[in-house]
CSV table of C-alpha atoms and ligand atoms in Angstrom, one decimal:
chain,number,residue,atom,x,y,z
A,912,MET,CA,110.1,153.3,150.1
A,913,PRO,CA,111.5,150.0,151.3
A,914,CYS,CA,113.9,148.3,149.0
A,915,SER,CA,111.6,145.2,148.5
A,916,GLU,CA,108.7,147.4,147.6
A,917,MET,CA,110.7,149.3,145.1
A,918,GLU,CA,111.9,145.9,143.7
A,919,ASP,CA,108.2,144.8,143.3
A,920,GLU,CA,107.3,148.1,141.8
A,921,GLU,CA,110.1,147.9,139.2
A,922,SER,CA,109.5,144.2,138.5
A,923,ARG,CA,105.7,145.0,138.0
A,924,HIS,CA,106.4,147.8,135.6
A,925,TYR,CA,108.8,145.6,133.6
A,926,ARG,CA,106.4,142.7,133.6
A,927,ALA,CA,103.5,145.0,132.4
A,928,ARG,CA,105.7,146.2,129.6
A,929,LEU,CA,106.7,142.6,128.6
A,930,ASN,CA,103.2,141.3,128.8
A,931,HIS,CA,101.9,144.2,126.8
A,932,THR,CA,104.5,143.5,124.0
A,933,PHE,CA,103.7,139.8,124.2
A,934,VAL,CA,99.9,140.4,123.7
A,935,LEU,CA,100.7,142.6,120.7
A,936,PHE,CA,102.8,139.9,119.2
A,937,ALA,CA,100.1,137.3,119.9
A,938,MET,CA,97.6,139.6,118.1
A,939,ALA,CA,99.9,139.8,115.1
A,940,GLY,CA,100.3,136.0,115.1
A,941,LEU,CA,96.5,135.5,115.3
A,942,ALA,CA,95.9,137.8,112.4
A,943,CYS,CA,98.5,136.1,110.3
A,944,PHE,CA,96.8,132.8,110.8
A,945,LEU,CA,93.5,134.0,109.3
A,946,LEU,CA,94.9,133.0,105.9
A,947,PHE,CA,95.9,129.7,107.2
A,948,ASP,CA,92.3,129.1,108.4
A,949,TYR,CA,90.9,130.2,105.1
A,950,PHE,CA,93.1,128.0,102.9
A,951,GLN,CA,93.9,125.0,105.1
A,952,VAL,CA,90.5,124.6,106.8
A,953,PRO,CA,88.1,125.7,104.0
A,954,ASP,CA,85.0,124.0,105.6
A,955,ALA,CA,85.3,125.7,108.9
A,956,TRP,CA,87.1,128.9,108.3
A,957,PRO,CA,84.1,131.2,109.2
A,958,THR,CA,83.9,129.5,112.7
A,959,LEU,CA,87.7,129.7,113.1
A,960,TRP,CA,87.6,133.4,112.1
A,961,LEU,CA,84.8,134.1,114.5
A,962,GLY,CA,86.9,132.5,117.2
A,963,ARG,CA,90.0,134.4,116.1
A,964,PHE,CA,88.2,137.8,116.1
A,965,LEU,CA,86.8,137.1,119.6
A,966,LEU,CA,90.3,136.2,120.7
A,967,LEU,CA,91.6,139.4,119.1
A,968,GLY,CA,88.9,141.3,121.1
A,969,VAL,CA,90.2,139.7,124.3
A,970,CYS,CA,93.7,140.7,123.3
A,971,VAL,CA,92.6,144.3,122.7
A,972,LEU,CA,91.0,144.3,126.2
A,973,CYS,CA,94.3,142.9,127.7
A,974,VAL,CA,96.4,145.6,126.0
A,975,THR,CA,94.0,148.3,127.2
A,976,LEU,CA,94.2,147.0,130.8
A,977,LEU,CA,97.9,146.6,130.7
A,978,ARG,CA,98.4,150.2,129.5
A,979,ARG,CA,96.8,151.3,132.8
A,980,GLN,CA,99.7,150.0,134.8
A,981,PRO,CA,97.7,147.4,136.7
A,982,ARG,CA,98.9,146.0,140.0
A,983,ARG,CA,98.9,142.5,138.7
A,984,PRO,CA,99.8,142.6,135.0
A,985,ASP,CA,100.4,138.8,134.9
A,986,ASP,CA,96.8,138.1,135.6
A,987,ILE,CA,95.8,140.1,132.5
A,988,ALA,CA,98.2,138.3,130.3
A,989,LEU,CA,97.0,135.0,131.8
A,990,LEU,CA,93.4,135.9,130.8
A,991,GLY,CA,94.6,136.3,127.2
A,992,ALA,CA,96.7,133.1,127.3
A,993,VAL,CA,93.8,130.9,128.7
A,994,CYS,CA,91.4,132.2,126.1
A,995,ALA,CA,94.0,131.5,123.3
A,996,ASN,CA,94.5,128.0,124.6
A,997,LEU,CA,90.7,127.4,124.7
A,998,TYR,CA,90.5,128.6,121.2
A,999,PHE,CA,93.3,126.3,120.2
A,1000,CYS,CA,91.5,123.3,121.7
A,1001,PHE,CA,88.2,124.1,119.9
A,1002,GLY,CA,90.0,125.0,116.6
A,1003,ALA,CA,91.8,121.6,116.6
A,1004,THR,CA,88.5,119.7,116.6
A,1005,MET,CA,87.5,121.4,113.4
A,1006,ILE,CA,90.4,120.4,111.3
A,1007,GLN,CA,89.7,117.5,109.0
A,1008,ASP,CA,93.1,116.3,107.9
A,1009,ALA,CA,96.2,115.2,109.7
A,1010,ILE,CA,98.7,117.5,108.0
A,1011,THR,CA,96.8,120.6,108.8
A,1012,LEU,CA,96.3,119.3,112.4
A,1013,SER,CA,100.1,118.9,112.6
A,1014,LEU,CA,100.7,122.5,111.5
A,1015,TRP,CA,98.0,123.7,114.0
A,1016,ASN,CA,99.5,121.7,116.9
A,1017,LEU,CA,103.1,122.7,116.0
A,1018,SER,CA,102.3,126.4,115.8
A,1019,PHE,CA,100.7,126.5,119.2
A,1020,SER,CA,103.2,124.3,120.8
A,1021,THR,CA,106.1,126.3,119.5
A,1022,SER,CA,104.5,129.5,120.7
A,1023,MET,CA,104.1,128.0,124.1
A,1024,LEU,CA,107.6,126.7,124.2
A,1025,ILE,CA,109.5,129.6,122.7
A,1026,ALA,CA,107.4,132.7,122.5
A,1027,MET,CA,105.8,132.7,125.9
A,1028,PRO,CA,108.9,132.0,128.1
A,1029,ALA,CA,110.9,134.4,125.9
A,1030,TRP,CA,108.5,137.3,126.3
A,1031,LEU,CA,106.8,136.8,129.6
A,1032,VAL,CA,108.2,136.6,133.0
A,1033,TRP,CA,105.9,134.1,134.5
A,1034,GLY,CA,106.4,131.8,137.4
A,1035,TRP,CA,105.7,128.1,136.7
A,1036,ARG,CA,102.3,128.3,138.3
A,1037,TYR,CA,101.0,130.9,135.9
A,1038,GLN,CA,102.4,128.9,133.0
A,1039,LEU,CA,100.7,125.8,134.3
A,1040,VAL,CA,97.3,127.6,134.7
A,1041,SER,CA,97.7,129.0,131.2
A,1042,SER,CA,98.2,125.4,129.9
A,1043,LEU,CA,95.3,123.9,131.9
A,1044,PRO,CA,92.8,124.2,129.1
A,1045,LEU,CA,95.2,122.3,126.9
A,1046,ILE,CA,96.0,119.7,129.5
A,1047,LEU,CA,92.4,119.1,130.6
A,1048,GLY,CA,90.4,120.1,127.5
A,1049,TYR,CA,92.2,119.3,124.4
A,1050,LEU,CA,92.0,115.5,124.5
A,1051,PRO,CA,88.3,115.2,125.6
A,1052,LEU,CA,87.2,117.8,123.0
A,1053,PHE,CA,89.3,116.1,120.4
A,1054,LEU,CA,87.8,112.7,121.1
A,1055,TRP,CA,84.3,114.2,121.2
A,1056,LEU,CA,84.3,116.5,118.2
A,1057,SER,CA,87.2,115.7,115.9
A,1058,PRO,CA,86.7,113.5,112.8
A,1059,LEU,CA,90.3,112.4,113.2
A,1060,SER,CA,91.5,109.5,115.4
A,1061,LEU,CA,93.9,109.3,118.3
A,1062,LYS,CA,96.4,107.7,115.9
A,1063,ASP,CA,96.1,110.8,113.6
A,1064,LEU,CA,96.7,113.0,116.6
A,1065,ALA,CA,99.7,111.1,117.7
A,1066,GLY,CA,101.2,111.5,114.3
A,1067,ALA,CA,100.3,115.2,114.2
A,1068,GLY,CA,102.7,116.5,116.8
A,1069,GLY,CA,100.8,115.1,119.8
A,1070,ALA,CA,104.0,114.0,121.6
A,1071,TYR,CA,105.6,117.4,120.9
A,1072,MET,CA,102.5,119.0,122.5
A,1073,VAL,CA,102.8,116.8,125.6
A,1074,ALA,CA,106.5,117.6,125.9
A,1075,THR,CA,105.7,121.3,125.5
A,1076,MET,CA,103.2,121.2,128.3
A,1077,ILE,CA,105.8,119.7,130.7
A,1078,MET,CA,108.7,121.9,129.6
A,1079,ALA,CA,106.9,125.3,129.4
A,1080,PRO,CA,106.4,125.7,133.2
A,1081,ALA,CA,110.0,124.7,133.8
A,1082,LEU,CA,111.3,127.2,131.2
A,1083,ALA,CA,109.0,129.9,132.7
A,1084,HIS,CA,110.4,129.2,136.2
A,1085,ALA,CA,114.0,129.5,135.0
A,1086,ARG,CA,113.3,132.7,133.2
A,1087,SER,CA,111.3,134.2,136.1
A,1088,SER,CA,113.9,133.4,138.8
A,1089,THR,CA,116.7,134.9,136.6
A,1090,PHE,CA,114.6,138.0,136.0
A,1091,LEU,CA,113.9,138.4,139.7
A,1092,ARG,CA,117.5,137.9,140.6
A,1093,THR,CA,118.6,140.5,138.1
A,1094,VAL,CA,116.1,143.1,139.4
A,1095,LYS,CA,117.3,142.4,142.9
A,1096,LEU,CA,120.9,142.8,141.9
A,1097,ARG,CA,120.2,146.0,140.0
A,1098,ARG,CA,118.3,147.5,142.9
A,1099,ALA,CA,121.2,146.5,145.3
A,1100,LEU,CA,123.6,148.1,142.9
A,1101,GLU,CA,121.6,151.3,142.8
A,1102,VAL,CA,121.4,151.5,146.5
A,1103,ARG,CA,125.2,150.9,146.8
A,1104,ASN,CA,125.9,153.5,144.1
A,1105,ALA,CA,123.7,156.0,146.0
A,1106,GLU,CA,125.7,155.2,149.2
A,1107,LEU,CA,129.0,155.6,147.4
A,1108,SER,CA,128.1,158.9,145.8
A,1109,HIS,CA,126.9,160.2,149.2
A,1110,MET,CA,130.2,159.1,150.8
A,1111,ASN,CA,132.1,160.7,147.9
A,1112,GLN,CA,130.3,163.9,148.5
A,1113,GLN,CA,131.2,163.8,152.2
A,1114,LEU,CA,134.8,163.1,151.3
A,1115,LEU,CA,134.8,166.0,148.9
A,1116,THR,CA,133.4,168.3,151.6
A,1117,GLN,CA,136.0,167.0,154.1
A,1118,GLN,CA,138.7,167.5,151.6
A,1119,HIS,CA,137.7,171.1,150.9
A,1120,GLU,CA,137.6,171.7,154.6
A,1121,LEU,CA,141.0,170.2,155.1
A,1122,GLU,CA,142.4,172.2,152.2
A,1123,TYR,CA,140.9,175.4,153.7
A,1124,ARG,CA,142.4,174.6,157.1
A,1125,ALA,CA,145.7,173.8,155.6
A,1126,ASN,CA,145.9,177.1,153.8
A,1127,HIS,CA,144.1,179.5,156.2
A,1128,ASP,CA,144.4,180.9,159.7
A,1129,LEU,CA,141.2,180.0,161.6
A,1130,LEU,CA,141.1,183.1,163.8
A,1131,THR,CA,141.3,185.7,161.0
A,1132,SER,CA,140.3,183.6,158.0
A,1133,LEU,CA,143.3,185.0,156.2
A,1134,PRO,CA,145.7,182.8,154.2
A,1135,ASN,CA,148.3,181.3,156.5
A,1136,ARG,CA,152.1,181.8,156.4
A,1137,ARG,CA,152.8,179.0,154.0
A,1138,CYS,CA,150.1,180.1,151.6
A,1139,GLY,CA,151.1,183.7,151.8
A,1140,LEU,CA,154.8,183.0,151.2
A,1141,GLU,CA,153.9,180.8,148.2
A,1142,PHE,CA,151.9,183.7,146.8
A,1143,LEU,CA,154.8,186.1,147.4
A,1144,ASP,CA,157.2,183.7,145.7
A,1145,ARG,CA,154.9,183.5,142.6
A,1146,THR,CA,154.3,187.2,142.6
A,1147,LEU,CA,158.0,188.1,142.9
A,1148,ALA,CA,158.9,185.7,140.1
A,1149,ALA,CA,156.2,187.3,137.9
A,1150,SER,CA,157.3,190.8,138.8
A,1151,LEU,CA,160.9,190.0,137.9
A,1152,ARG,CA,159.8,188.5,134.6
A,1153,GLU,CA,157.5,191.3,133.7
A,1154,ARG,CA,159.8,193.9,135.1
A,1155,ARG,CA,157.1,195.4,137.3
A,1156,CYS,CA,157.2,196.8,140.8
A,1157,LEU,CA,156.3,194.7,143.8
A,1158,SER,CA,155.7,196.0,147.4
A,1159,ILE,CA,155.2,194.2,150.7
A,1160,LEU,CA,154.1,195.5,154.0
A,1161,PHE,CA,155.3,193.7,157.1
A,1162,VAL,CA,152.7,194.5,159.7
A,1163,ASP,CA,153.1,193.9,163.5
A,1164,VAL,CA,150.4,194.6,166.0
A,1165,ASP,CA,151.5,197.0,168.6
A,1166,ARG,CA,151.1,196.2,172.3
A,1167,LEU,CA,149.1,193.0,171.9
A,1168,LYS,CA,150.6,191.6,175.1
A,1169,TYR,CA,149.3,194.6,176.9
A,1170,VAL,CA,145.9,194.2,175.4
A,1171,ASN,CA,145.8,190.6,176.3
A,1172,ASP,CA,147.0,191.2,179.9
A,1173,THR,CA,144.8,194.2,180.5
A,1174,PHE,CA,141.6,193.5,178.5
A,1175,GLY,CA,141.7,189.7,178.2
A,1176,HIS,CA,142.6,187.3,175.4
A,1177,PRO,CA,139.3,187.6,173.6
A,1178,GLN,CA,140.0,191.3,173.2
A,1179,GLY,CA,143.5,190.5,172.0
A,1180,ASP,CA,141.9,188.1,169.4
A,1181,ARG,CA,139.5,190.9,168.4
A,1182,LEU,CA,142.5,193.2,167.9
A,1183,ILE,CA,144.1,190.6,165.7
A,1184,GLN,CA,140.9,190.2,163.7
A,1185,LEU,CA,140.6,194.0,163.2
A,1186,VAL,CA,144.2,194.2,161.9
A,1187,ALA,CA,143.6,191.2,159.6
A,1188,ALA,CA,140.5,192.8,158.1
A,1189,GLY,CA,142.4,196.0,157.5
A,1190,ALA,CA,145.3,194.2,156.0
A,1191,ALA,CA,143.0,192.3,153.6
A,1192,GLN,CA,141.4,195.5,152.6
A,1193,ALA,CA,144.8,197.2,152.0
A,1194,ALA,CA,145.9,194.2,149.8
A,1195,GLY,CA,143.1,194.9,147.4
A,1196,GLU,CA,141.8,192.6,144.6
A,1197,GLU,CA,145.2,191.8,143.1
A,1198,GLY,CA,147.2,191.4,146.3
A,1199,MET,CA,147.1,189.2,149.3
A,1200,ALA,CA,147.3,189.6,153.1
A,1201,CYS,CA,148.3,186.6,155.2
A,1202,ARG,CA,148.9,186.0,158.9
A,1203,LEU,CA,152.6,185.1,159.3
A,1204,GLY,CA,151.9,184.0,162.9
A,1205,GLY,CA,151.2,185.6,166.3
A,1206,ASP,CA,150.7,189.3,165.8
A,1207,GLU,CA,152.6,189.5,162.4
A,1208,PHE,CA,151.0,189.9,159.0
A,1209,LEU,CA,152.3,190.3,155.5
A,1210,VAL,CA,150.6,192.3,152.8
A,1211,VAL,CA,151.8,191.5,149.2
A,1212,LEU,CA,151.0,194.3,146.7
A,1213,PRO,CA,151.8,193.1,143.1
A,1214,GLY,CA,152.5,196.0,140.7
A,1215,ALA,CA,152.6,198.6,143.5
A,1216,CYS,CA,155.4,201.0,143.4
A,1217,ASP,CA,156.5,203.3,146.2
A,1218,MET,CA,153.5,205.6,146.1
A,1219,ALA,CA,150.9,202.9,145.8
A,1220,SER,CA,152.4,200.9,148.7
A,1221,GLN,CA,152.5,204.0,150.9
A,1222,GLN,CA,148.8,204.5,150.1
A,1223,ALA,CA,148.1,200.9,151.1
A,1224,ALA,CA,149.9,201.3,154.4
A,1225,ASN,CA,148.2,204.5,155.1
A,1226,GLN,CA,144.9,203.0,154.2
A,1227,LEU,CA,145.5,200.2,156.8
A,1228,MET,CA,146.4,202.7,159.5
A,1229,HIS,CA,143.3,204.8,158.8
A,1230,HIS,CA,141.1,201.8,158.7
A,1231,LEU,CA,142.3,200.7,162.1
A,1232,GLU,CA,141.8,204.2,163.6
A,1233,ALA,CA,138.4,204.5,162.0
A,1234,GLN,CA,137.4,201.1,163.4
A,1235,ARG,CA,138.6,202.0,166.9
A,1236,LEU,CA,136.5,205.2,166.9
A,1237,GLU,CA,133.5,203.6,165.3
A,1238,GLU,CA,133.4,200.6,167.7
A,1239,GLN,CA,134.6,202.8,170.6
A,1240,ILE,CA,137.4,200.4,171.4
A,1241,ALA,CA,139.2,201.1,174.7
A,1242,PHE,CA,142.5,199.6,173.8
A,1243,PRO,CA,145.0,200.8,171.2
A,1244,VAL,CA,144.4,199.5,167.7
A,1245,GLU,CA,147.8,200.2,166.2
A,1246,VAL,CA,150.4,198.6,164.1
A,1247,SER,CA,154.0,199.1,163.0
A,1248,ILE,CA,154.6,198.6,159.4
A,1249,GLY,CA,157.9,197.8,157.5
A,1250,ARG,CA,157.3,198.7,153.9
A,1251,VAL,CA,159.5,197.6,151.0
A,1252,THR,CA,159.1,198.3,147.3
A,1253,HIS,CA,161.2,196.5,144.8
A,1254,ASP,CA,161.5,197.8,141.3
A,1255,SER,CA,163.0,195.1,139.2
A,1256,VAL,CA,163.9,197.5,136.4
A,1257,LEU,CA,166.1,199.6,138.7
A,1258,GLN,CA,167.1,197.0,141.3
A,1259,GLY,CA,167.3,193.7,139.4
A,1260,GLU,CA,166.8,190.4,141.2
A,1261,ILE,CA,166.0,189.8,144.8
A,1262,SER,CA,164.9,186.8,146.8
A,1263,VAL,CA,161.7,186.4,148.9
A,1264,GLN,CA,163.8,185.9,152.0
A,1265,ASP,CA,165.8,189.2,151.5
A,1266,LEU,CA,162.6,191.1,150.8
A,1267,ILE,CA,161.0,189.9,154.0
A,1268,HIS,CA,164.1,190.4,156.0
A,1269,ILE,CA,164.3,194.1,154.9
A,1270,ALA,CA,160.6,194.6,155.7
A,1271,ASP,CA,161.0,192.9,159.1
A,1272,ASP,CA,164.0,195.0,159.9
A,1273,ARG,CA,162.2,198.2,159.1
A,1274,MET,CA,159.2,197.2,161.1
A,1275,TYR,CA,161.4,196.6,164.1
A,1276,ARG,CA,163.2,199.8,163.6
A,1277,GLN,CA,159.8,201.5,163.8
A,1278,LYS,CA,159.0,199.6,167.0
A,1279,ARG,CA,162.1,200.9,168.6
A,1280,ALA,CA,161.3,204.4,167.4
A,1281,GLY,CA,158.0,204.4,169.2
A,1282,ARG,CA,155.6,202.2,167.2
A,1283,HIS,CA,152.4,203.0,165.2
A,1284,ALA,CA,154.0,204.2,162.0
A,1285,VAL,CA,155.3,203.0,158.7
A,1286,VAL,CA,158.9,202.8,157.9
A,1287,LYS,CA,159.1,203.4,154.2
A,1288,GLY,CA,161.2,203.1,151.1
A,1289,SER,CA,162.6,201.0,148.4
A,1290,ASN,CA,164.8,198.1,149.5
A,1291,GLN,CA,167.9,200.1,148.7
A,1292,GLN,CA,167.0,202.7,151.3
A,1293,ALA,CA,167.2,200.0,154.0
B,1595,LIG,N1,144.9,187.1,172.0
B,1595,LIG,C1,145.9,186.6,171.3
B,1595,LIG,N2,147.2,186.8,171.6
B,1595,LIG,C2,148.2,186.3,170.8
B,1595,LIG,C3,147.9,185.5,169.7
B,1595,LIG,N3,149.1,185.2,169.2
B,1595,LIG,C4,150.0,185.7,169.9
B,1595,LIG,N4,149.5,186.4,170.9
B,1595,LIG,C5,150.2,187.1,171.9
B,1595,LIG,O1,150.7,188.3,171.4
B,1595,LIG,C6,151.7,188.7,172.2
B,1595,LIG,C7,152.8,189.2,171.3
B,1595,LIG,O2,153.8,189.8,172.2
B,1595,LIG,P1,154.9,190.7,171.6
B,1595,LIG,O3,155.6,189.9,170.5
B,1595,LIG,O4,155.7,191.1,172.8
B,1595,LIG,O5,154.3,191.9,171.0
B,1595,LIG,P2,153.5,193.1,171.6
B,1595,LIG,O6,152.9,192.8,172.9
B,1595,LIG,O7,152.4,193.4,170.5
B,1595,LIG,O8,154.5,194.2,171.7
B,1595,LIG,P3,155.1,195.0,170.5
B,1595,LIG,O9,155.0,194.2,169.3
B,1595,LIG,O10,156.5,195.3,170.9
B,1595,LIG,O11,154.2,196.2,170.4
B,1595,LIG,C8,152.2,187.5,173.0
B,1595,LIG,O12,151.8,187.7,174.4
B,1595,LIG,C9,151.4,186.4,172.5
B,1595,LIG,O13,151.0,185.5,173.5
B,1595,LIG,C10,146.5,185.3,169.4
B,1595,LIG,O14,146.2,184.6,168.5
B,1595,LIG,N5,145.6,185.8,170.2
């Protein structure tokens, strides 16, 4: 829905609500003045009451129509206001004394001056149309039907009434333009807020993507070197503190260059991905496998002593062999693994660098010894 239409829609709903409240208030006011008619205009109260009840009927009709969310709620309120002002003109002609006429005039003028601009959001034209019966009808009717003179009328709030008729449209205009400006600003604010939250969402998505890229290797989706070493650092510290075992596997793909050169780089990539999947599986739920770079991987096994780490290494080798057979891969899917287990109870402190260095060394020893195997042991066996 275009912005301007939404603005109209919102403004209309708001106007309908205000008009509805205003008519209810007007009804309460009309009912309260029944006693005024009875005591202050004893000769004509039945006629005034008849008029008041007719007017209350019109108000009920207005309320009913306003509740149906009409397209032009101001027109309905205008109908009520015109009828009320007509009644006011006729009622004034039935009053016999100047004091009561003053009260009558003041009550209506005040409601026009204060109540209407306070409750309704009318442009000056509507306000003017509503006042037309007063402007055009009051004086002729008064001169024709009232027993009082023009002098009495002048002393009974006549000047105040004239001032009211001039000021009411001006007040209505000021109120209406402020209201429309507020609606427009609120709508603009909502649109801007929606844009900002959309942009925020996009930024969050981008931030997550950047975080992922900063911590992961895109070819294998494994954590990258930095992330893996951070994990090892934390895990080693926890193992030393809790006096638990910790094992790592330094995994290097065998003959990747040969696979690249003979079967092409995509197959080389595939080999790397196969090893990565195997390493992740061997790491299990508690551990972590990361790609250190090129064809090197690190598997961190928290809590794994010698036997468990040997099992993990074997699991990796078997996984690769099984994959090769299952997918009928023509090139070798093999790795050399340098395995280190550190038992903090028996061996005390060790640094991450030393741990990796030992594992790396063992892996190279295996390479030199003919590849595709695990060099095993605790770090003291190095
Ligand atoms: N396809 C592919 N090749 C890579 C990637 N990263 C590194 N390489 C290649 O992997 C090869 C690694 O060579 P080497 O270190 O000699 O290792 P190798 O050929 O596996 O030999 P050994 O480790 O001795 O068995 C190099 O030719 C690199 O260009 C990669 O992401 N994809």
